[in-house]
Amino acid sequence: GGTIEVSAAAIARSFEYYGRTSLQRKASSIRFVEIEKNGDIRERMLPRIDICTETAVEPRDLRVLDSSFRAQMPVVLPREKAIVLQLEYVRGIITAEKIMLMDPWMPTVKSIIPHLRNLTSPIEDDDRCPPFELRALEGVLIGVSSAFERQMSTLSSAISTSLDALQIEVSKENLQRLLPLKKSLSSLTMSVGEVHSAIDELLSSDEDMSEMYLTTKLVTGHRRRVDQHQEVELLLETYLKQIQEIENELIAVKSSIAASEAIAMIELDSARNQILKMDLFLSMGTFGLTSAGVVAGIFGMNLLSGLEEHPFAFYYTTGGIGTVMILFLFGSWRVMKKHTKLL
């Protein structure tokens, strides 16, 4: 009886262990779409350890592909049998036989799959056709640059409309409408700049570029010489130039926003100066009236001055006060006009 109980307990622990292990593997699995060298496409979901085994990459390299790490910088990592890349919108692994794209539900990934499939399908009997890994890399670069161009076009159009409205009327609503567009522009400019830096960094390393010839290593068993990377260099330089042009256009749009904001600030300063001018003029008028009130208060005291019986004293006093007020206001206006730029 005791033996049966021990065996049952051991079986229960075994089921519990394997169940827990299965859940852990499922939780650490990555979903991706796979495009093979012959053009076949299929969607798969594998544990991280299986992906590492299948592509011969280190587990730490998979952090680049983890969408939960949003702070990851764009990077291209050539490895012994694969190229691990994260270029803002596209995360994947390229081998000599296939390309694995993570986040297959993302619109950018969906949009480049048909183009990538056509690009990776080689022309038969064409010895000049680049190896599969370079064609796959070109497809990814095309998708990334196209996504940047679409975002830039949409954002530039919206910013142009907002700037036109701001030129017609400098208002709180127009300025508030421009603020989120400006933030989006800054974010896009930063993303383009980071991708530009990743490609530029790759171009600065002869070892990394020669390491990217995966087909050569698969066929010959050894890598190319460090100086044999002309195809990769030309490919990267072509798309680096496109990314640079996009970045320059974004900087130009940013400069246009800054110029429009400067003009708006000048107009607001001018309006504020006009308000200050009116406030200062009213203050001078108030001072003149207050001075007249002092004279009127003196004559209103219950004291005899001998002027009470004079037939024209009231008219002389009123006229004199009015003349002094007018001269004071005119003199103050002339002095301020001469010595300040507010009027």
GROMACS .gro file of C-alpha atoms in nm:
model
  343
    1GLY     CA    1   0.000   0.000   0.000
    2GLY     CA    2   0.278   0.242   0.093
    3THR     CA    3   0.453   0.174  -0.234
    4ILE     CA    4   0.138   0.259  -0.431
    5GLU     CA    5   0.094   0.584  -0.237
    6VAL     CA    6   0.456   0.689  -0.305
    7SER     CA    7   0.423   0.607  -0.673
    8ALA     CA    8   0.101   0.809  -0.702
    9ALA     CA    9   0.265   1.105  -0.528
   10ALA     CA   10   0.565   1.083  -0.759
   11ILE     CA   11   0.338   1.072  -1.063
   12ALA     CA   12   0.145   1.376  -0.936
   13ARG     CA   13   0.467   1.573  -0.886
   14SER     CA   14   0.583   1.469  -1.229
   15PHE     CA   15   0.262   1.594  -1.393
   16GLU     CA   16   0.289   1.916  -1.193
   17TYR     CA   17   0.649   1.967  -1.302
   18TYR     CA   18   0.584   1.904  -1.668
   19GLY     CA   19   0.272   2.119  -1.660
   20ARG     CA   20   0.463   2.406  -1.503
   21THR     CA   21   0.746   2.363  -1.751
   22SER     CA   22   0.499   2.366  -2.040
   23LEU     CA   23   0.343   2.689  -1.916
   24GLN     CA   24   0.685   2.849  -1.873
   25ARG     CA   25   0.786   2.751  -2.224
   26LYS     CA   26   0.462   2.888  -2.362
   27ALA     CA   27   0.503   3.214  -2.173
   28SER     CA   28   0.857   3.255  -2.309
   29SER     CA   29   0.757   3.170  -2.666
   30ILE     CA   30   0.783   3.417  -2.951
   31ARG     CA   31   0.537   3.442  -3.236
   32PHE     CA   32   0.682   3.521  -3.578
   33VAL     CA   33   0.626   3.485  -3.951
   34GLU     CA   34   0.887   3.288  -4.143
   35ILE     CA   35   0.974   3.346  -4.510
   36GLU     CA   36   1.192   3.073  -4.654
   37LYS     CA   37   1.440   3.098  -4.936
   38ASN     CA   38   1.200   2.936  -5.182
   39GLY     CA   39   0.928   3.193  -5.101
   40ASP     CA   40   0.715   2.979  -4.868
   41ILE     CA   41   0.554   3.169  -4.581
   42ARG     CA   42   0.428   3.029  -4.255
   43GLU     CA   43   0.349   3.163  -3.912
   44ARG     CA   44   0.514   2.993  -3.615
   45MET     CA   45   0.544   3.020  -3.239
   46LEU     CA   46   0.854   2.880  -3.070
   47PRO     CA   47   1.013   2.902  -2.724
   48ARG     CA   48   1.317   3.126  -2.704
   49ILE     CA   49   1.554   2.836  -2.647
   50ASP     CA   50   1.431   2.663  -2.963
   51ILE     CA   51   1.483   2.982  -3.165
   52CYS     CA   52   1.837   3.007  -3.029
   53THR     CA   53   1.903   2.645  -3.125
   54GLU     CA   54   1.753   2.684  -3.472
   55THR     CA   55   1.936   3.008  -3.561
   56ALA     CA   56   2.255   2.962  -3.355
   57VAL     CA   57   2.218   3.297  -3.178
   58GLU     CA   58   2.276   3.367  -2.810
   59PRO     CA   59   1.976   3.417  -2.575
   60ARG     CA   60   2.095   3.770  -2.497
   61ASP     CA   61   2.054   3.859  -2.866
   62LEU     CA   62   1.683   3.781  -2.841
   63ARG     CA   63   1.637   4.079  -2.609
   64VAL     CA   64   1.668   4.290  -2.922
   65LEU     CA   65   1.359   4.114  -3.058
   66ASP     CA   66   1.150   4.144  -2.742
   67SER     CA   67   0.877   4.403  -2.799
   68SER     CA   68   0.841   4.452  -2.423
   69PHE     CA   69   1.180   4.628  -2.424
   70ARG     CA   70   1.061   4.950  -2.584
   71ALA     CA   71   1.380   5.133  -2.492
   72GLN     CA   72   1.591   4.910  -2.719
   73MET     CA   73   1.794   5.109  -2.970
   74PRO     CA   74   1.787   5.010  -3.339
   75VAL     CA   75   2.073   4.774  -3.413
   76VAL     CA   76   2.201   4.520  -3.667
   77LEU     CA   77   2.400   4.234  -3.513
   78PRO     CA   78   2.586   4.003  -3.755
   79ARG     CA   79   2.646   3.663  -3.596
   80GLU     CA   80   2.809   3.338  -3.705
   81LYS     CA   81   2.501   3.193  -3.875
   82ALA     CA   82   2.244   3.473  -3.856
   83ILE     CA   83   2.183   3.847  -3.862
   84VAL     CA   84   1.976   3.979  -3.572
   85LEU     CA   85   1.819   4.316  -3.642
   86GLN     CA   86   1.587   4.566  -3.483
   87LEU     CA   87   1.516   4.866  -3.705
   88GLU     CA   88   1.235   5.051  -3.527
   89TYR     CA   89   0.936   4.889  -3.701
   90VAL     CA   90   1.093   4.556  -3.798
   91ARG     CA   91   1.248   4.297  -3.566
   92GLY     CA   92   1.379   3.973  -3.702
   93ILE     CA   93   1.648   3.715  -3.767
   94ILE     CA   94   1.798   3.652  -4.109
   95THR     CA   95   1.978   3.327  -4.189
   96ALA     CA   96   2.113   3.190  -4.515
   97GLU     CA   97   1.787   2.998  -4.570
   98LYS     CA   98   1.506   3.212  -4.422
   99ILE     CA   99   1.401   3.529  -4.248
  100MET     CA  100   1.196   3.535  -3.928
  101LEU     CA  101   0.996   3.854  -3.862
  102MET     CA  102   0.859   3.916  -3.514
  103ASP     CA  103   0.525   4.088  -3.439
  104PRO     CA  104   0.355   3.960  -3.759
  105TRP     CA  105   0.033   4.141  -3.664
  106MET     CA  106   0.199   4.484  -3.691
  107PRO     CA  107   0.087   4.686  -3.999
  108THR     CA  108   0.445   4.761  -4.105
  109VAL     CA  109   0.541   4.393  -4.096
  110LYS     CA  110   0.227   4.296  -4.287
  111SER     CA  111   0.297   4.556  -4.554
  112ILE     CA  112   0.651   4.437  -4.628
  113ILE     CA  113   0.582   4.062  -4.635
  114PRO     CA  114   0.460   4.049  -5.002
  115HIS     CA  115   0.745   4.270  -5.118
  116LEU     CA  116   0.993   4.072  -4.911
  117ARG     CA  117   0.864   3.746  -5.055
  118ASN     CA  118   0.914   3.871  -5.412
  119LEU     CA  119   1.254   4.014  -5.332
  120THR     CA  120   1.382   3.700  -5.165
  121SER     CA  121   1.272   3.472  -5.451
  122PRO     CA  122   1.581   3.462  -5.675
  123ILE     CA  123   1.583   3.459  -6.052
  124GLU     CA  124   1.680   3.114  -6.174
  125ASP     CA  125   2.025   3.073  -6.327
  126ASP     CA  126   2.126   3.426  -6.236
  127ASP     CA  127   2.478   3.415  -6.092
  128ARG     CA  128   2.476   3.790  -6.034
  129CYS     CA  129   2.185   3.764  -5.793
  130PRO     CA  130   2.294   3.863  -5.440
  131PRO     CA  131   2.275   3.594  -5.171
  132PHE     CA  132   1.948   3.543  -4.988
  133GLU     CA  133   2.054   3.722  -4.669
  134LEU     CA  134   2.137   4.043  -4.857
  135ARG     CA  135   1.808   4.038  -5.046
  136ALA     CA  136   1.624   3.984  -4.720
  137LEU     CA  137   1.814   4.272  -4.559
  138GLU     CA  138   1.729   4.495  -4.853
  139GLY     CA  139   1.361   4.406  -4.815
  140VAL     CA  140   1.371   4.504  -4.449
  141LEU     CA  141   1.546   4.835  -4.529
  142ILE     CA  142   1.289   4.910  -4.798
  143GLY     CA  143   1.007   4.845  -4.553
  144VAL     CA  144   1.162   5.065  -4.284
  145SER     CA  145   1.238   5.357  -4.516
  146SER     CA  146   0.890   5.333  -4.673
  147ALA     CA  147   0.729   5.342  -4.328
  148PHE     CA  148   0.933   5.650  -4.240
  149GLU     CA  149   0.833   5.819  -4.566
  150ARG     CA  150   0.463   5.750  -4.508
  151GLN     CA  151   0.477   5.887  -4.156
  152MET     CA  152   0.672   6.190  -4.270
  153SER     CA  153   0.426   6.264  -4.552
  154THR     CA  154   0.123   6.240  -4.321
  155LEU     CA  155   0.286   6.446  -4.050
  156SER     CA  156   0.419   6.711  -4.289
  157SER     CA  157   0.074   6.758  -4.440
  158ALA     CA  158  -0.088   6.803  -4.099
  159ILE     CA  159   0.185   7.044  -3.986
  160SER     CA  160   0.156   7.249  -4.306
  161THR     CA  161  -0.218   7.288  -4.248
  162SER     CA  162  -0.162   7.397  -3.888
  163LEU     CA  163   0.107   7.647  -3.986
  164ASP     CA  164  -0.119   7.799  -4.252
  165ALA     CA  165  -0.392   7.845  -3.991
  166LEU     CA  166  -0.138   7.996  -3.751
  167GLN     CA  167  -0.027   8.249  -4.011
  168ILE     CA  168  -0.387   8.359  -4.064
  169GLU     CA  169  -0.462   8.394  -3.692
  170VAL     CA  170  -0.236   8.354  -3.391
  171SER     CA  171  -0.476   8.198  -3.144
  172LYS     CA  172  -0.466   7.962  -2.850
  173GLU     CA  173  -0.650   7.692  -3.047
  174ASN     CA  174  -0.402   7.701  -3.336
  175LEU     CA  175  -0.104   7.685  -3.101
  176GLN     CA  176  -0.256   7.393  -2.909
  177ARG     CA  177  -0.324   7.209  -3.235
  178LEU     CA  178   0.041   7.246  -3.332
  179LEU     CA  179   0.182   7.115  -3.002
  180PRO     CA  180   0.104   6.738  -3.045
  181LEU     CA  181   0.221   6.754  -3.407
  182LYS     CA  182   0.549   6.903  -3.290
  183LYS     CA  183   0.591   6.622  -3.036
  184SER     CA  184   0.520   6.359  -3.302
  185LEU     CA  185   0.772   6.524  -3.532
  186SER     CA  186   1.039   6.517  -3.262
  187SER     CA  187   0.967   6.148  -3.192
  188LEU     CA  188   0.985   6.057  -3.562
  189THR     CA  189   1.306   6.256  -3.608
  190MET     CA  190   1.461   6.071  -3.314
  191SER     CA  191   1.358   5.732  -3.456
  192VAL     CA  192   1.499   5.813  -3.800
  193GLY     CA  193   1.820   5.938  -3.641
  194GLU     CA  194   1.859   5.618  -3.438
  195VAL     CA  195   1.815   5.398  -3.747
  196HIS     CA  196   2.062   5.620  -3.932
  197SER     CA  197   2.314   5.573  -3.650
  198ALA     CA  198   2.265   5.195  -3.651
  199ILE     CA  199   2.336   5.168  -4.025
  200ASP     CA  200   2.625   5.412  -4.003
  201GLU     CA  201   2.779   5.214  -3.717
  202LEU     CA  202   2.753   4.895  -3.924
  203LEU     CA  203   2.922   5.067  -4.218
  204SER     CA  204   3.213   5.165  -3.996
  205SER     CA  205   3.299   4.800  -3.920
  206ASP     CA  206   3.461   4.595  -4.196
  207GLU     CA  207   3.443   4.283  -3.977
  208ASP     CA  208   3.067   4.309  -3.928
  209MET     CA  209   3.002   4.367  -4.298
  210SER     CA  210   3.211   4.068  -4.405
  211GLU     CA  211   3.038   3.862  -4.133
  212MET     CA  212   2.702   3.923  -4.303
  213TYR     CA  213   2.779   3.688  -4.595
  214LEU     CA  214   2.602   3.390  -4.439
  215THR     CA  215   2.569   3.191  -4.762
  216THR     CA  216   2.944   3.205  -4.818
  217LYS     CA  217   3.009   3.062  -4.470
  218LEU     CA  218   2.742   2.795  -4.526
  219VAL     CA  219   2.889   2.683  -4.860
  220THR     CA  220   3.262   2.723  -4.802
  221GLY     CA  221   3.277   2.677  -4.425
  222HIS     CA  222   3.467   3.001  -4.365
  223ARG     CA  223   3.394   3.373  -4.375
  224ARG     CA  224   3.507   3.620  -4.636
  225ARG     CA  225   3.813   3.834  -4.595
  226VAL     CA  226   3.762   4.154  -4.401
  227ASP     CA  227   3.794   4.369  -4.714
  228GLN     CA  228   3.544   4.166  -4.922
  229HIS     CA  229   3.215   4.337  -4.847
  230GLN     CA  230   3.146   4.560  -5.148
  231GLU     CA  231   2.788   4.439  -5.202
  232VAL     CA  232   2.691   4.492  -4.838
  233GLU     CA  233   2.859   4.832  -4.827
  234LEU     CA  234   2.682   4.955  -5.142
  235LEU     CA  235   2.349   4.826  -5.013
  236LEU     CA  236   2.385   4.995  -4.676
  237GLU     CA  237   2.511   5.321  -4.827
  238THR     CA  238   2.211   5.335  -5.061
  239TYR     CA  239   1.957   5.312  -4.782
  240LEU     CA  240   2.168   5.523  -4.547
  241LYS     CA  241   2.135   5.800  -4.805
  242GLN     CA  242   1.757   5.753  -4.818
  243ILE     CA  243   1.732   5.763  -4.439
  244GLN     CA  244   1.953   6.074  -4.436
  245GLU     CA  245   1.724   6.248  -4.686
  246ILE     CA  246   1.422   6.169  -4.472
  247GLU     CA  247   1.602   6.302  -4.166
  248ASN     CA  248   1.696   6.622  -4.352
  249GLU     CA  249   1.335   6.677  -4.457
  250LEU     CA  250   1.216   6.628  -4.100
  251ILE     CA  251   1.475   6.880  -3.978
  252ALA     CA  252   1.353   7.124  -4.245
  253VAL     CA  253   0.994   7.084  -4.124
  254LYS     CA  254   1.113   7.136  -3.767
  255SER     CA  255   1.291   7.456  -3.875
  256SER     CA  256   0.971   7.574  -4.046
  257ILE     CA  257   0.779   7.522  -3.722
  258ALA     CA  258   1.043   7.715  -3.528
  259ALA     CA  259   1.025   8.004  -3.776
  260SER     CA  260   0.645   8.016  -3.761
  261GLU     CA  261   0.654   8.006  -3.382
  262ALA     CA  262   0.904   8.294  -3.380
  263ILE     CA  263   0.674   8.502  -3.600
  264ALA     CA  264   0.379   8.416  -3.375
  265MET     CA  265   0.579   8.523  -3.071
  266ILE     CA  266   0.662   8.855  -3.240
  267GLU     CA  267   0.294   8.916  -3.309
  268LEU     CA  268   0.206   8.830  -2.949
  269ASP     CA  269   0.480   9.063  -2.824
  270SER     CA  270   0.344   9.339  -3.044
  271ALA     CA  271  -0.007   9.286  -2.906
  272ARG     CA  272   0.129   9.285  -2.553
  273ASN     CA  273   0.315   9.612  -2.619
  274GLN     CA  274  -0.006   9.769  -2.745
  275ILE     CA  275  -0.179   9.666  -2.424
  276LEU     CA  276   0.106   9.813  -2.220
  277LYS     CA  277   0.084  10.132  -2.423
  278MET     CA  278  -0.286  10.168  -2.351
  279ASP     CA  279  -0.232  10.089  -1.983
  280LEU     CA  280   0.042  10.351  -1.956
  281PHE     CA  281  -0.166  10.615  -2.132
  282LEU     CA  282  -0.460  10.547  -1.899
  283SER     CA  283  -0.226  10.573  -1.601
  284MET     CA  284  -0.110  10.915  -1.715
  285GLY     CA  285  -0.468  11.028  -1.760
  286THR     CA  286  -0.555  10.902  -1.414
  287PHE     CA  287  -0.260  11.091  -1.268
  288GLY     CA  288  -0.373  11.413  -1.439
  289LEU     CA  289  -0.727  11.376  -1.311
  290THR     CA  290  -0.598  11.303  -0.964
  291SER     CA  291  -0.388  11.620  -0.974
  292ALA     CA  292  -0.695  11.820  -1.075
  293GLY     CA  293  -0.882  11.662  -0.788
  294VAL     CA  294  -0.619  11.792  -0.547
  295VAL     CA  295  -0.678  12.151  -0.667
  296ALA     CA  296  -1.052  12.102  -0.649
  297GLY     CA  297  -1.015  11.967  -0.295
  298ILE     CA  298  -0.817  12.274  -0.189
  299PHE     CA  299  -1.083  12.510  -0.318
  300GLY     CA  300  -1.350  12.298  -0.158
  301MET     CA  301  -1.224  12.356   0.193
  302ASN     CA  302  -1.434  12.577   0.421
  303LEU     CA  303  -1.173  12.855   0.431
  304LEU     CA  304  -1.199  13.210   0.306
  305SER     CA  305  -0.953  13.309   0.036
  306GLY     CA  306  -1.115  13.621  -0.107
  307LEU     CA  307  -1.182  13.451  -0.439
  308GLU     CA  308  -1.532  13.350  -0.342
  309GLU     CA  309  -1.671  13.686  -0.455
  310HIS     CA  310  -1.461  13.716  -0.771
  311PRO     CA  311  -1.694  13.691  -1.074
  312PHE     CA  312  -1.446  13.494  -1.295
  313ALA     CA  313  -1.251  13.292  -1.037
  314PHE     CA  314  -1.437  12.969  -1.113
  315TYR     CA  315  -1.373  12.996  -1.485
  316TYR     CA  316  -1.007  13.086  -1.441
  317THR     CA  317  -0.951  12.797  -1.203
  318THR     CA  318  -1.131  12.543  -1.423
  319GLY     CA  319  -0.955  12.661  -1.738
  320GLY     CA  320  -0.617  12.661  -1.569
  321ILE     CA  321  -0.661  12.308  -1.437
  322GLY     CA  322  -0.776  12.183  -1.778
  323THR     CA  323  -0.485  12.353  -1.954
  324VAL     CA  324  -0.232  12.208  -1.711
  325MET     CA  325  -0.381  11.857  -1.758
  326ILE     CA  326  -0.365  11.882  -2.136
  327LEU     CA  327  -0.007  12.013  -2.131
  328PHE     CA  328   0.093  11.740  -1.887
  329LEU     CA  329  -0.055  11.461  -2.101
  330PHE     CA  330   0.093  11.603  -2.422
  331GLY     CA  331   0.435  11.650  -2.264
  332SER     CA  332   0.436  11.301  -2.118
  333TRP     CA  333   0.334  11.154  -2.452
  334ARG     CA  334   0.616  11.339  -2.632
  335VAL     CA  335   0.875  11.228  -2.377
  336MET     CA  336   0.770  10.862  -2.396
  337LYS     CA  337   0.759  10.869  -2.774
  338LYS     CA  338   1.114  11.006  -2.779
  339HIS     CA  339   1.271  10.775  -2.523
  340THR     CA  340   1.076  10.449  -2.564
  341LYS     CA  341   0.976  10.215  -2.844
  342LEU     CA  342   0.640  10.117  -2.703
  343LEU     CA  343   0.453  10.399  -2.880
   0.00000   0.00000   0.00000
